[in-house]
Structures are given as C-alpha cells and as structure tokens.
XYZ file of C-alpha atoms in Angstrom:
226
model
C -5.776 3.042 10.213
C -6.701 4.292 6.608
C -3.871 6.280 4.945
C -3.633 8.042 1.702
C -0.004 9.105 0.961
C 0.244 11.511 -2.352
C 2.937 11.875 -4.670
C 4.772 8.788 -3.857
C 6.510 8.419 -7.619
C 8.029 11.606 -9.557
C 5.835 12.900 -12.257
C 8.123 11.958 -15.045
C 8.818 8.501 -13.991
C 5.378 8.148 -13.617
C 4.393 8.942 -16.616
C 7.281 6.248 -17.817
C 6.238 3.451 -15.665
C 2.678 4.544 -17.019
C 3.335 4.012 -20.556
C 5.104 0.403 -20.090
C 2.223 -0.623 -18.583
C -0.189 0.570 -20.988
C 1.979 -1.581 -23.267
C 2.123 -4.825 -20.933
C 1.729 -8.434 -21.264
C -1.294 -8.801 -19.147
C -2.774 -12.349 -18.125
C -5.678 -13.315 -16.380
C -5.815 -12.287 -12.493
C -7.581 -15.591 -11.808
C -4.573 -17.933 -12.040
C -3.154 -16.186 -8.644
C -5.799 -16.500 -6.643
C -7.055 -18.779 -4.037
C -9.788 -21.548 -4.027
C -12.001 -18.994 -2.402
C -10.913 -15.899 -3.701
C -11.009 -17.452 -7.525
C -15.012 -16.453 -7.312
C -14.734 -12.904 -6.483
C -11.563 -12.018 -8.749
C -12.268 -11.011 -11.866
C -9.142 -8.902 -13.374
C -5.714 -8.752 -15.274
C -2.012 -9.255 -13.905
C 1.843 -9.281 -14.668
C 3.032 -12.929 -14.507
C 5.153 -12.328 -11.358
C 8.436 -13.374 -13.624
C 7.797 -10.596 -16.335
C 10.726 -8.008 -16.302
C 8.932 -5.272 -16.021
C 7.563 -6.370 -12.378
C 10.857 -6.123 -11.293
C 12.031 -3.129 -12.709
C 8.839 -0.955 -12.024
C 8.898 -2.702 -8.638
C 12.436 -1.993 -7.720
C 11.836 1.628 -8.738
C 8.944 1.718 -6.700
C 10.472 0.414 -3.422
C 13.541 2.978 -3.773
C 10.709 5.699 -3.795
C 9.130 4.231 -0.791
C 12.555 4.146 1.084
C 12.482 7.927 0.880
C 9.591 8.950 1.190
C 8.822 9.780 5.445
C 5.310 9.930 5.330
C 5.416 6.126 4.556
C 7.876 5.070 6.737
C 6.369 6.889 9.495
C 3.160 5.382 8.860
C 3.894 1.825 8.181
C 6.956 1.285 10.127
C 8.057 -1.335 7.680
C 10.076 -4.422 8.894
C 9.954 -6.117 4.858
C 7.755 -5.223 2.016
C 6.708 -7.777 -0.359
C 7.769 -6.730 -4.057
C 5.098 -4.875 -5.522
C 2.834 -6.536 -8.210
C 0.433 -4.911 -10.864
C -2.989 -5.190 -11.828
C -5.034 -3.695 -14.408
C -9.579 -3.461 -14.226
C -11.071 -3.130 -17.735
C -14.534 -3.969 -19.293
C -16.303 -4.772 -16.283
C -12.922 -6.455 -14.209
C -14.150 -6.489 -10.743
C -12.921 -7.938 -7.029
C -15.495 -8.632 -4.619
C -15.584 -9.055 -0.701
C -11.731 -10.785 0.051
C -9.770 -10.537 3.184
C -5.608 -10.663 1.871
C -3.948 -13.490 2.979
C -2.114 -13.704 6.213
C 1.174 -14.978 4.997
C 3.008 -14.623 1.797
C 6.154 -16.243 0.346
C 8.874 -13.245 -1.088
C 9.291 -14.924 -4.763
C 12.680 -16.329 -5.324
C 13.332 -17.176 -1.832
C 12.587 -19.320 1.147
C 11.378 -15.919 3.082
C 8.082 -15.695 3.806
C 6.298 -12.331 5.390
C 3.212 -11.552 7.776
C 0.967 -8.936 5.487
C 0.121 -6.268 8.629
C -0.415 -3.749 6.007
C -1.651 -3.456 2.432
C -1.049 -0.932 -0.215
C -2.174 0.090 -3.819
C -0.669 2.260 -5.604
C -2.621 4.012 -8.961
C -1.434 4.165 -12.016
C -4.322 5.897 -13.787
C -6.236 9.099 -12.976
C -9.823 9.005 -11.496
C -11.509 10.431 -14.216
C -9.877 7.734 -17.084
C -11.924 5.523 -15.897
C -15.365 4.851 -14.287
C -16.255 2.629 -11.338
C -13.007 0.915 -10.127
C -13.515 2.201 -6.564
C -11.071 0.229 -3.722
C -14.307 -0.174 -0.976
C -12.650 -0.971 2.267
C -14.778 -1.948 5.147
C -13.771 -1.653 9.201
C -15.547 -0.417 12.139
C -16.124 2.827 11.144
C -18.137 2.074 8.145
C -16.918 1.959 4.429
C -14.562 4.193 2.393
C -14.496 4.276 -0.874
C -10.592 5.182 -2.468
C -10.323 6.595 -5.614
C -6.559 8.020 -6.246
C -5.155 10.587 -8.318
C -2.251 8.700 -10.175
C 0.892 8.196 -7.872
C -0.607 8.613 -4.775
C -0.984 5.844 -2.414
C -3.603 3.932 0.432
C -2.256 1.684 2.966
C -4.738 -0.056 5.329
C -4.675 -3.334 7.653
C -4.749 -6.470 5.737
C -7.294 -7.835 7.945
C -9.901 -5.424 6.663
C -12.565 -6.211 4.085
C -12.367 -5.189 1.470
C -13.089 -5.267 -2.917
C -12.621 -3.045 -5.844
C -15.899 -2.382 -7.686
C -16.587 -3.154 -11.325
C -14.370 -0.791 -13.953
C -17.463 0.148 -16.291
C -15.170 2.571 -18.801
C -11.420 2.865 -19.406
C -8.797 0.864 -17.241
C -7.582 1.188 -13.827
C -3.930 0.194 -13.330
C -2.524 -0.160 -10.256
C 0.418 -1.612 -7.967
C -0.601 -3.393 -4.733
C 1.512 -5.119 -2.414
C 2.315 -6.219 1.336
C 4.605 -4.635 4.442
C 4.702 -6.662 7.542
C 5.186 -3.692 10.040
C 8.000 -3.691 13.360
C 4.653 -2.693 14.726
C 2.239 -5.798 14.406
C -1.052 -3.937 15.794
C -3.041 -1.489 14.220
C -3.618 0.180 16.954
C -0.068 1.433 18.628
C 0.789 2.335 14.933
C -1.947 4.505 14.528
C -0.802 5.868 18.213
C 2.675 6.293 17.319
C 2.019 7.455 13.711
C -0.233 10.675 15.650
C 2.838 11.015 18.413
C 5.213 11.059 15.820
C 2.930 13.785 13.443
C 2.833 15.980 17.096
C 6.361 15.838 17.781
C 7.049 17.015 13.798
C 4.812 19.968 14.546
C 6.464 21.184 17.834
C 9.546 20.794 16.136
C 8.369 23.423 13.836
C 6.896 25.770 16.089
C 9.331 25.445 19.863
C 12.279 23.698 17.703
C 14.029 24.637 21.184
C 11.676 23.059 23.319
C 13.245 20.662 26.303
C 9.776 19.052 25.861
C 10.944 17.942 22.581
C 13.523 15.710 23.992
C 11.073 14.081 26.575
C 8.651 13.051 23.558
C 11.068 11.836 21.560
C 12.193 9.566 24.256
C 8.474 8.265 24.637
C 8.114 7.706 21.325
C 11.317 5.575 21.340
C 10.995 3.791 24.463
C 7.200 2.719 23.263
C 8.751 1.846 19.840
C 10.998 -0.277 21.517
C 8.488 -2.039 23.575
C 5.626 -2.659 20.724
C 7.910 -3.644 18.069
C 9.082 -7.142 16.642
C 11.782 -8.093 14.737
C-alpha cells in the first residue's frame, strides 16, 4: 500500500522548520550507509546528534500523533525518530531495499521498519529531478510532494530517489513498525476503516454501524502484534 497523506505540518511551522534547514550543518549521506548501500547513496544528512534533528523531529512526531489519516493508515506500534536529508547538484539514491531492523538512538530498543515515510520539505517545482521511484507489483510510481505532505509505503519495496539536477530537495524520512505487520490486512483494514467513516457520515444512526465497527476490532485484534 502506497499512501500520500497532505498537510501533515502547519503552514507556518513549516515554513520555520524550512528555514533551519536551509541553514543546516549538512554532512555527507555516505557515512550512514551500509557496505552495499554506500554505492548507490549519493546525498547530504544531519549527524543524527545535531539539535535540530531532535527538535524538528519531536515537532514532527507530535503532528503525526494527531493527525488520523496517519494513524489510520499505518497503525503505528513505534516510529523511529525522524531524520533529514537534503539532494543537491546531482545527489542521487539508486535501487536500495531499507533495512529490516533499526536501533532507536540513545537506547537499547531496536524496531522492525514495516513502513517507511518521507516527508518534503521543498516544493516540486524548486527543484528538478529528485523523484522518490518506488517499485512493487503494480509497476513504478514516481512521488513528487508538495512541501508538508507525506508518502508512506512498505519497507520491503524497491525503491531510489533520482538525481536532483537543479535546486535542493529536503526531506524527512523515517521508520514505523506497524501493530499490523502485513501489508496486506492494513491495506484491508485501512479501506474498512475509510467505509465505516463514510457511513458514519451518511446513516450516522445506522445499527450496521455497530456491527462494522465490531469487525474491524475483532480483526484488529486478531492481526495485530505487540
């Protein structure tokens, strides 16, 4: 399942967490990535200690923890902090799968990556090229954000972000392992959940209501891990 999610940060706080990234201490990409991926990665980061990461990634977490559409959607059991990365003169990320298994900095927590997420920082027509190309049995889709709108797709997929030819694409990308480990039955619940929203709308006193509810629940309760 491919999601785009729009307006996950307010305009103004955007445009704040915009500027102090414009302004950022960025380093190369290279030094966080693996013996494989080290090839294919050719980009900028924040050190994962730098203040800012934090405090743009708290901010960014409290948004996600009220904003429906995600939770509904990724059905998140822990979310890795958020990290940032910026595609300039030529930066480019080939073909990578994400890793399986990440460590939460700071701790001795570690978290399954079910589902990943980038968030844009810059609008599509600041820069050229910088496409996120994501690959899975339905072909490729090519993402292309407006600034503070989100994608969140399975870790597992294949995927790369094409070559930044003008401007600078910044971005915040990060990790949720889901209560629901399978693709699949969150896609299914995600749909039963978006059908139950809409007959609340229409036949809010509908006994059916109660009836779906309870399926979605009781299926919730049988597909999800803690």
């Amino acid at each position: 399942m491919l999601l785009t999610i729009p307006d996950v940060l307010p305009p103004e706080q955007l445009r704040q967490c915009r500027a102090a990234l414009e302004q950022a201490d960025w380093q190369d990409g290279r030094q966080t990535a693996g013996h494989i991926a080290v090839a294919a990665k050719a980009n900028q980061q924040l050190a994962q200690n730098d203040p800012l990461v934090q405090q743009i990634g708290d901010f960014i977490l409290e948004c996600l923890g009220q904003c429906p559409r995600f939770i509904a959607a990724a059905l998140p059991l822990k979310v890795l902090p958020p990290r940032f990365n910026r595609y300039a003169e030529g930066g480019t990320y080939g073909n990578h799968i994400d890793n399986a298994i990440f460590s939460v900095p700071g701790t001795p927590h570690r978290i399954r990556a079910d589902l990943s997420a980038t968030l844009f920082f810059s609008e599509p027509d600041e820069y050229e090229g910088g496409e996120l190309v994501i690959e899975d049995s339905y072909g490729s889709h090519r993402v292309k954000l407006p600034a503070g709108h989100l994608v969140l797709y399975p870790s597992g997929s294949l995927h790369r972000v094409e070559p930044v030819t003008r401007g600078a694409r910044l971005a915040a990308f990060f990790w949720i392992q889901s209560l629901v480990r399978e693709d699949n039955q969150r896609a299914m619940l995600l749909e039963l959940d978006d059908a139950i929203q809409a007959l609340t709308r229409e036949v809010p006193d509908s006994p059916e209501l109660v009836r779906l509810t309870g399926v979605y629940h009781n299926l919730l309760r049988h597909w999800s891990h803690t």
